[in-house]
Amino acid sequence: EMQLVESGGGLVQPGGSLRLSCAASGFTFDDYAMHWVRQAPGKGLEWVSSINWQGSYADYADSVKGRFTISRDNSRNSLYLQMHSLKPDDTALYFCVKDGESGPRYYYMDVWGIGTRITVSS
Amino acid sequence: DIQMTQSPSSVSASIGDRVTITCRASQSISSSLNWYQHKPGKAPRLLIYAAAILYTGVPSRFSGGGSGTEFTLTITSLQPEDFATYYCQQTSSAPLSFGPGTKVDI
């Protein structure tokens, strides 16, 4: 069974940093691009960042560009999101997501973790 | 950047009803359009990818259509477990983007 398990969430002060991790199992991790998607309280889904299968290319939402860094360790079947200069608007449930096809672009999001919650507040 | 809109934002329906949700992209995205179902406290679930392909295990009462800038998700014969929020998403180009969601309730 394909599974994604996020960790690293918590309460952090504005301006602080946090690193999210996602452990993947049940599929060949380095065959697929991976994504982070978030949902703020009472809001819809928001794409945050994506990384290709090699970890050589990444994309970011304008709202996090320059503050967040996505990375992956294919030897550990793990995805990461390093977050700096956190703002109250970053408060959300963060989902780790697997892309549905192996290839040179992003296709669709077929496996989702249950999410890890981040609260940015003083 | 490609903006996604959905209509309606919410719909009240009954068991057995047919429900159609429309998603529009601000520019052509070919068929790079996916649909997800999301229930509170759960992970989102992929329903349809590439505009019209039913994902594995998804009931056949769900169907998708369209291309270019206008797309639809149709649920025929609504079931109790279908009450949820539905999102479209484009993966034609980064930044990837979701629609604002359509809540289907009783």
PDB file of N, CA, C and O in Angstrom, chain A residues 51-103:
ATOM      1  N   ILE A  51       8.578  19.232  -6.717  1.00  0.00           N
ATOM      2  CA  ILE A  51       9.958  18.903  -7.054  1.00  0.00           C
ATOM      3  C   ILE A  51       9.971  17.709  -7.991  1.00  0.00           C
ATOM      4  O   ILE A  51       9.155  16.788  -7.858  1.00  0.00           O
ATOM      5  N   ASN A  52      10.876  17.724  -8.957  1.00  0.00           N
ATOM      6  CA  ASN A  52      10.912  16.611  -9.907  1.00  0.00           C
ATOM      7  C   ASN A  52      11.534  15.373  -9.271  1.00  0.00           C
ATOM      8  O   ASN A  52      12.033  15.401  -8.137  1.00  0.00           O
ATOM      9  N   TRP A  53      11.538  14.269 -10.008  1.00  0.00           N
ATOM     10  CA  TRP A  53      11.938  12.991  -9.415  1.00  0.00           C
ATOM     11  C   TRP A  53      13.389  12.978  -8.960  1.00  0.00           C
ATOM     12  O   TRP A  53      13.744  12.326  -7.986  1.00  0.00           O
ATOM     13  N   GLN A  54      14.228  13.732  -9.680  1.00  0.00           N
ATOM     14  CA  GLN A  54      15.657  13.746  -9.334  1.00  0.00           C
ATOM     15  C   GLN A  54      15.965  14.693  -8.191  1.00  0.00           C
ATOM     16  O   GLN A  54      17.021  14.589  -7.575  1.00  0.00           O
ATOM     17  N   GLY A  55      15.082  15.647  -7.974  1.00  0.00           N
ATOM     18  CA  GLY A  55      15.386  16.696  -7.018  1.00  0.00           C
ATOM     19  C   GLY A  55      16.194  17.820  -7.629  1.00  0.00           C
ATOM     20  O   GLY A  55      16.728  18.673  -6.923  1.00  0.00           O
ATOM     21  N   SER A  56      16.254  17.849  -8.951  1.00  0.00           N
ATOM     22  CA  SER A  56      17.076  18.834  -9.642  1.00  0.00           C
ATOM     23  C   SER A  56      16.294  20.082 -10.033  1.00  0.00           C
ATOM     24  O   SER A  56      16.881  21.078 -10.472  1.00  0.00           O
ATOM     25  N   TYR A  57      14.972  20.034  -9.911  1.00  0.00           N
ATOM     26  CA  TYR A  57      14.133  21.154 -10.331  1.00  0.00           C
ATOM     27  C   TYR A  57      12.937  21.275  -9.394  1.00  0.00           C
ATOM     28  O   TYR A  57      12.334  20.270  -9.032  1.00  0.00           O
ATOM     29  N   ALA A  58      12.620  22.500  -9.040  1.00  0.00           N
ATOM     30  CA  ALA A  58      11.496  22.730  -8.129  1.00  0.00           C
ATOM     31  C   ALA A  58      10.719  23.971  -8.542  1.00  0.00           C
ATOM     32  O   ALA A  58      11.250  24.874  -9.202  1.00  0.00           O
ATOM     33  N   ASP A  59       9.464  24.000  -8.152  1.00  0.00           N
ATOM     34  CA  ASP A  59       8.599  25.154  -8.375  1.00  0.00           C
ATOM     35  C   ASP A  59       7.946  25.557  -7.056  1.00  0.00           C
ATOM     36  O   ASP A  59       7.729  24.708  -6.186  1.00  0.00           O
ATOM     37  N   TYR A  60       7.612  26.845  -6.957  1.00  0.00           N
ATOM     38  CA  TYR A  60       7.043  27.368  -5.726  1.00  0.00           C
ATOM     39  C   TYR A  60       5.889  28.327  -6.019  1.00  0.00           C
ATOM     40  O   TYR A  60       5.899  29.050  -7.019  1.00  0.00           O
ATOM     41  N   ALA A  61       4.928  28.332  -5.114  1.00  0.00           N
ATOM     42  CA  ALA A  61       3.899  29.363  -5.157  1.00  0.00           C
ATOM     43  C   ALA A  61       4.538  30.708  -4.832  1.00  0.00           C
ATOM     44  O   ALA A  61       5.499  30.781  -4.049  1.00  0.00           O
ATOM     45  N   ASP A  62       3.999  31.768  -5.430  1.00  0.00           N
ATOM     46  CA  ASP A  62       4.538  33.106  -5.169  1.00  0.00           C
ATOM     47  C   ASP A  62       4.508  33.430  -3.673  1.00  0.00           C
ATOM     48  O   ASP A  62       5.383  34.132  -3.167  1.00  0.00           O
ATOM     49  N   SER A  63       3.507  32.906  -2.978  1.00  0.00           N
ATOM     50  CA  SER A  63       3.320  33.227  -1.556  1.00  0.00           C
ATOM     51  C   SER A  63       4.440  32.676  -0.676  1.00  0.00           C
ATOM     52  O   SER A  63       4.609  33.129   0.467  1.00  0.00           O
ATOM     53  N   VAL A  64       5.212  31.715  -1.172  1.00  0.00           N
ATOM     54  CA  VAL A  64       6.267  31.112  -0.345  1.00  0.00           C
ATOM     55  C   VAL A  64       7.650  31.226  -0.987  1.00  0.00           C
ATOM     56  O   VAL A  64       8.657  30.869  -0.352  1.00  0.00           O
ATOM     57  N   LYS A  65       7.701  31.707  -2.209  1.00  0.00           N
ATOM     58  CA  LYS A  65       8.971  31.775  -2.931  1.00  0.00           C
ATOM     59  C   LYS A  65       9.979  32.632  -2.160  1.00  0.00           C
ATOM     60  O   LYS A  65       9.650  33.716  -1.678  1.00  0.00           O
ATOM     61  N   GLY A  66      11.179  32.114  -2.030  1.00  0.00           N
ATOM     62  CA  GLY A  66      12.223  32.820  -1.299  1.00  0.00           C
ATOM     63  C   GLY A  66      12.229  32.529   0.189  1.00  0.00           C
ATOM     64  O   GLY A  66      13.178  32.891   0.898  1.00  0.00           O
ATOM     65  N   ARG A  67      11.168  31.901   0.680  1.00  0.00           N
ATOM     66  CA  ARG A  67      11.089  31.578   2.121  1.00  0.00           C
ATOM     67  C   ARG A  67      11.101  30.067   2.359  1.00  0.00           C
ATOM     68  O   ARG A  67      11.602  29.595   3.380  1.00  0.00           O
ATOM     69  N   PHE A  68      10.506  29.305   1.434  1.00  0.00           N
ATOM     70  CA  PHE A  68      10.408  27.856   1.578  1.00  0.00           C
ATOM     71  C   PHE A  68      11.350  27.187   0.571  1.00  0.00           C
ATOM     72  O   PHE A  68      11.536  27.685  -0.551  1.00  0.00           O
ATOM     73  N   THR A  69      11.885  26.034   0.961  1.00  0.00           N
ATOM     74  CA  THR A  69      12.710  25.229   0.058  1.00  0.00           C
ATOM     75  C   THR A  69      12.264  23.774   0.132  1.00  0.00           C
ATOM     76  O   THR A  69      12.244  23.186   1.225  1.00  0.00           O
ATOM     77  N   ILE A  70      11.903  23.228  -1.014  1.00  0.00           N
ATOM     78  CA  ILE A  70      11.535  21.815  -1.091  1.00  0.00           C
ATOM     79  C   ILE A  70      12.783  21.015  -1.468  1.00  0.00           C
ATOM     80  O   ILE A  70      13.624  21.480  -2.245  1.00  0.00           O
ATOM     81  N   SER A  71      12.902  19.829  -0.911  1.00  0.00           N
ATOM     82  CA  SER A  71      14.026  18.954  -1.260  1.00  0.00           C
ATOM     83  C   SER A  71      13.593  17.514  -1.043  1.00  0.00           C
ATOM     84  O   SER A  71      12.541  17.245  -0.460  1.00  0.00           O
ATOM     85  N   ARG A  72      14.413  16.607  -1.527  1.00  0.00           N
ATOM     86  CA  ARG A  72      14.123  15.196  -1.357  1.00  0.00           C
ATOM     87  C   ARG A  72      15.413  14.406  -1.203  1.00  0.00           C
ATOM     88  O   ARG A  72      16.466  14.817  -1.717  1.00  0.00           O
ATOM     89  N   ASP A  73      15.309  13.289  -0.507  1.00  0.00           N
ATOM     90  CA  ASP A  73      16.425  12.361  -0.369  1.00  0.00           C
ATOM     91  C   ASP A  73      15.918  11.014  -0.869  1.00  0.00           C
ATOM     92  O   ASP A  73      15.213  10.301  -0.128  1.00  0.00           O
ATOM     93  N   ASN A  74      16.230  10.689  -2.092  1.00  0.00           N
ATOM     94  CA  ASN A  74      15.703   9.455  -2.673  1.00  0.00           C
ATOM     95  C   ASN A  74      16.258   8.207  -1.988  1.00  0.00           C
ATOM     96  O   ASN A  74      15.621   7.155  -2.001  1.00  0.00           O
ATOM     97  N   SER A  75      17.423   8.328  -1.387  1.00  0.00           N
ATOM     98  CA  SER A  75      17.996   7.169  -0.682  1.00  0.00           C
ATOM     99  C   SER A  75      17.229   6.873   0.613  1.00  0.00           C
ATOM    100  O   SER A  75      17.275   5.749   1.119  1.00  0.00           O
ATOM    101  N   ARG A  76      16.539   7.873   1.111  1.00  0.00           N
ATOM    102  CA  ARG A  76      15.753   7.710   2.340  1.00  0.00           C
ATOM    103  C   ARG A  76      14.245   7.713   2.080  1.00  0.00           C
ATOM    104  O   ARG A  76      13.457   7.712   3.028  1.00  0.00           O
ATOM    105  N   ASN A  77      13.848   7.775   0.804  1.00  0.00           N
ATOM    106  CA  ASN A  77      12.417   7.843   0.440  1.00  0.00           C
ATOM    107  C   ASN A  77      11.705   8.957   1.201  1.00  0.00           C
ATOM    108  O   ASN A  77      10.621   8.759   1.766  1.00  0.00           O
ATOM    109  N   SER A  78      12.344  10.108   1.217  1.00  0.00           N
ATOM    110  CA  SER A  78      11.821  11.209   2.026  1.00  0.00           C
ATOM    111  C   SER A  78      11.757  12.525   1.262  1.00  0.00           C
ATOM    112  O   SER A  78      12.624  12.815   0.429  1.00  0.00           O
ATOM    113  N   LEU A  79      10.739  13.298   1.579  1.00  0.00           N
ATOM    114  CA  LEU A  79      10.510  14.633   1.038  1.00  0.00           C
ATOM    115  C   LEU A  79      10.565  15.616   2.194  1.00  0.00           C
ATOM    116  O   LEU A  79      10.144  15.291   3.304  1.00  0.00           O
ATOM    117  N   TYR A  80      11.061  16.815   1.906  1.00  0.00           N
ATOM    118  CA  TYR A  80      11.189  17.821   2.959  1.00  0.00           C
ATOM    119  C   TYR A  80      10.652  19.171   2.494  1.00  0.00           C
ATOM    120  O   TYR A  80      10.585  19.452   1.293  1.00  0.00           O
ATOM    121  N   LEU A  81      10.294  19.998   3.468  1.00  0.00           N
ATOM    122  CA  LEU A  81       9.954  21.389   3.188  1.00  0.00           C
ATOM    123  C   LEU A  81      10.561  22.229   4.303  1.00  0.00           C
ATOM    124  O   LEU A  81      10.115  22.170   5.441  1.00  0.00           O
ATOM    125  N   GLN A  82      11.606  22.964   3.956  1.00  0.00           N
ATOM    126  CA  GLN A  82      12.228  23.874   4.898  1.00  0.00           C
ATOM    127  C   GLN A  82      11.549  25.227   4.788  1.00  0.00           C
ATOM    128  O   GLN A  82      11.487  25.797   3.698  1.00  0.00           O
ATOM    129  N   MET A  83      11.055  25.703   5.922  1.00  0.00           N
ATOM    130  CA  MET A  83      10.284  26.950   5.926  1.00  0.00           C
ATOM    131  C   MET A  83      10.960  27.982   6.821  1.00  0.00           C
ATOM    132  O   MET A  83      11.252  27.689   7.992  1.00  0.00           O
ATOM    133  N   HIS A  84      11.216  29.151   6.277  1.00  0.00           N
ATOM    134  CA  HIS A  84      11.815  30.257   7.026  1.00  0.00           C
ATOM    135  C   HIS A  84      10.873  31.462   6.992  1.00  0.00           C
ATOM    136  O   HIS A  84       9.955  31.527   6.180  1.00  0.00           O
ATOM    137  N   SER A  85      11.154  32.420   7.860  1.00  0.00           N
ATOM    138  CA  SER A  85      10.395  33.680   7.901  1.00  0.00           C
ATOM    139  C   SER A  85       8.897  33.412   7.889  1.00  0.00           C
ATOM    140  O   SER A  85       8.144  34.027   7.124  1.00  0.00           O
ATOM    141  N   LEU A  86       8.479  32.521   8.740  1.00  0.00           N
ATOM    142  CA  LEU A  86       7.076  32.125   8.757  1.00  0.00           C
ATOM    143  C   LEU A  86       6.168  33.268   9.177  1.00  0.00           C
ATOM    144  O   LEU A  86       6.526  34.091  10.027  1.00  0.00           O
ATOM    145  N   LYS A  87       4.996  33.300   8.550  1.00  0.00           N
ATOM    146  CA  LYS A  87       4.000  34.335   8.792  1.00  0.00           C
ATOM    147  C   LYS A  87       2.717  33.692   9.312  1.00  0.00           C
ATOM    148  O   LYS A  87       2.472  32.511   9.040  1.00  0.00           O
ATOM    149  N   PRO A  88       1.888  34.455   9.984  1.00  0.00           N
ATOM    150  CA  PRO A  88       0.584  33.897  10.402  1.00  0.00           C
ATOM    151  C   PRO A  88      -0.209  33.302   9.237  1.00  0.00           C
ATOM    152  O   PRO A  88      -0.925  32.322   9.420  1.00  0.00           O
ATOM    153  N   ASP A  89      -0.066  33.884   8.051  1.00  0.00           N
ATOM    154  CA  ASP A  89      -0.773  33.368   6.871  1.00  0.00           C
ATOM    155  C   ASP A  89      -0.295  31.985   6.447  1.00  0.00           C
ATOM    156  O   ASP A  89      -0.942  31.330   5.623  1.00  0.00           O
ATOM    157  N   ASP A  90       0.834  31.518   6.977  1.00  0.00           N
ATOM    158  CA  ASP A  90       1.320  30.175   6.674  1.00  0.00           C
ATOM    159  C   ASP A  90       0.657  29.120   7.556  1.00  0.00           C
ATOM    160  O   ASP A  90       0.886  27.923   7.362  1.00  0.00           O
ATOM    161  N   THR A  91      -0.149  29.554   8.516  1.00  0.00           N
ATOM    162  CA  THR A  91      -0.872  28.620   9.366  1.00  0.00           C
ATOM    163  C   THR A  91      -1.788  27.762   8.510  1.00  0.00           C
ATOM    164  O   THR A  91      -2.641  28.283   7.777  1.00  0.00           O
ATOM    165  N   ALA A  92      -1.596  26.448   8.581  1.00  0.00           N
ATOM    166  CA  ALA A  92      -2.352  25.557   7.704  1.00  0.00           C
ATOM    167  C   ALA A  92      -2.033  24.107   8.030  1.00  0.00           C
ATOM    168  O   ALA A  92      -1.092  23.806   8.776  1.00  0.00           O
ATOM    169  N   LEU A  93      -2.812  23.231   7.427  1.00  0.00           N
ATOM    170  CA  LEU A  93      -2.515  21.802   7.406  1.00  0.00           C
ATOM    171  C   LEU A  93      -1.726  21.539   6.114  1.00  0.00           C
ATOM    172  O   LEU A  93      -2.196  21.899   5.031  1.00  0.00           O
ATOM    173  N   TYR A  94      -0.545  20.978   6.240  1.00  0.00           N
ATOM    174  CA  TYR A  94       0.335  20.761   5.086  1.00  0.00           C
ATOM    175  C   TYR A  94       0.312  19.288   4.695  1.00  0.00           C
ATOM    176  O   TYR A  94       0.608  18.413   5.518  1.00  0.00           O
ATOM    177  N   PHE A  95      -0.026  19.057   3.430  1.00  0.00           N
ATOM    178  CA  PHE A  95      -0.099  17.703   2.901  1.00  0.00           C
ATOM    179  C   PHE A  95       1.114  17.407   2.016  1.00  0.00           C
ATOM    180  O   PHE A  95       1.481  18.226   1.166  1.00  0.00           O
ATOM    181  N   CYS A  96       1.667  16.234   2.188  1.00  0.00           N
ATOM    182  CA  CYS A  96       2.673  15.686   1.280  1.00  0.00           C
ATOM    183  C   CYS A  96       1.927  14.855   0.234  1.00  0.00           C
ATOM    184  O   CYS A  96       1.019  14.075   0.591  1.00  0.00           O
ATOM    185  N   VAL A  97       2.267  15.038  -1.036  1.00  0.00           N
ATOM    186  CA  VAL A  97       1.491  14.416  -2.101  1.00  0.00           C
ATOM    187  C   VAL A  97       2.402  13.832  -3.179  1.00  0.00           C
ATOM    188  O   VAL A  97       3.405  14.448  -3.554  1.00  0.00           O
ATOM    189  N   LYS A  98       2.042  12.686  -3.663  1.00  0.00           N
ATOM    190  CA  LYS A  98       2.779  12.008  -4.740  1.00  0.00           C
ATOM    191  C   LYS A  98       2.148  12.332  -6.094  1.00  0.00           C
ATOM    192  O   LYS A  98       0.924  12.401  -6.224  1.00  0.00           O
ATOM    193  N   ASP A  99       2.989  12.544  -7.097  1.00  0.00           N
ATOM    194  CA  ASP A  99       2.457  12.695  -8.443  1.00  0.00           C
ATOM    195  C   ASP A  99       2.043  11.330  -8.977  1.00  0.00           C
ATOM    196  O   ASP A  99       2.565  10.299  -8.567  1.00  0.00           O
ATOM    197  N   GLY A 100       1.108  11.355  -9.924  1.00  0.00           N
ATOM    198  CA  GLY A 100       0.523  10.109 -10.382  1.00  0.00           C
ATOM    199  C   GLY A 100       1.262   9.394 -11.491  1.00  0.00           C
ATOM    200  O   GLY A 100       0.997   8.217 -11.753  1.00  0.00           O
ATOM    201  N   GLU A 101       2.174  10.106 -12.168  1.00  0.00           N
ATOM    202  CA  GLU A 101       2.898   9.478 -13.269  1.00  0.00           C
ATOM    203  C   GLU A 101       4.365   9.862 -13.206  1.00  0.00           C
ATOM    204  O   GLU A 101       4.715  10.934 -12.727  1.00  0.00           O
ATOM    205  N   SER A 102       5.197   8.987 -13.700  1.00  0.00           N
ATOM    206  CA  SER A 102       6.614   9.326 -13.820  1.00  0.00           C
ATOM    207  C   SER A 102       6.827   9.970 -15.186  1.00  0.00           C
ATOM    208  O   SER A 102       6.293   9.487 -16.186  1.00  0.00           O
ATOM    209  N   GLY A 103       7.538  11.066 -15.208  1.00  0.00           N
ATOM    210  CA  GLY A 103       7.727  11.784 -16.452  1.00  0.00           C
ATOM    211  C   GLY A 103       8.345  13.139 -16.217  1.00  0.00           C
ATOM    212  O   GLY A 103       8.648  13.493 -15.081  1.00  0.00           O
TER     213      GLY A 103
END
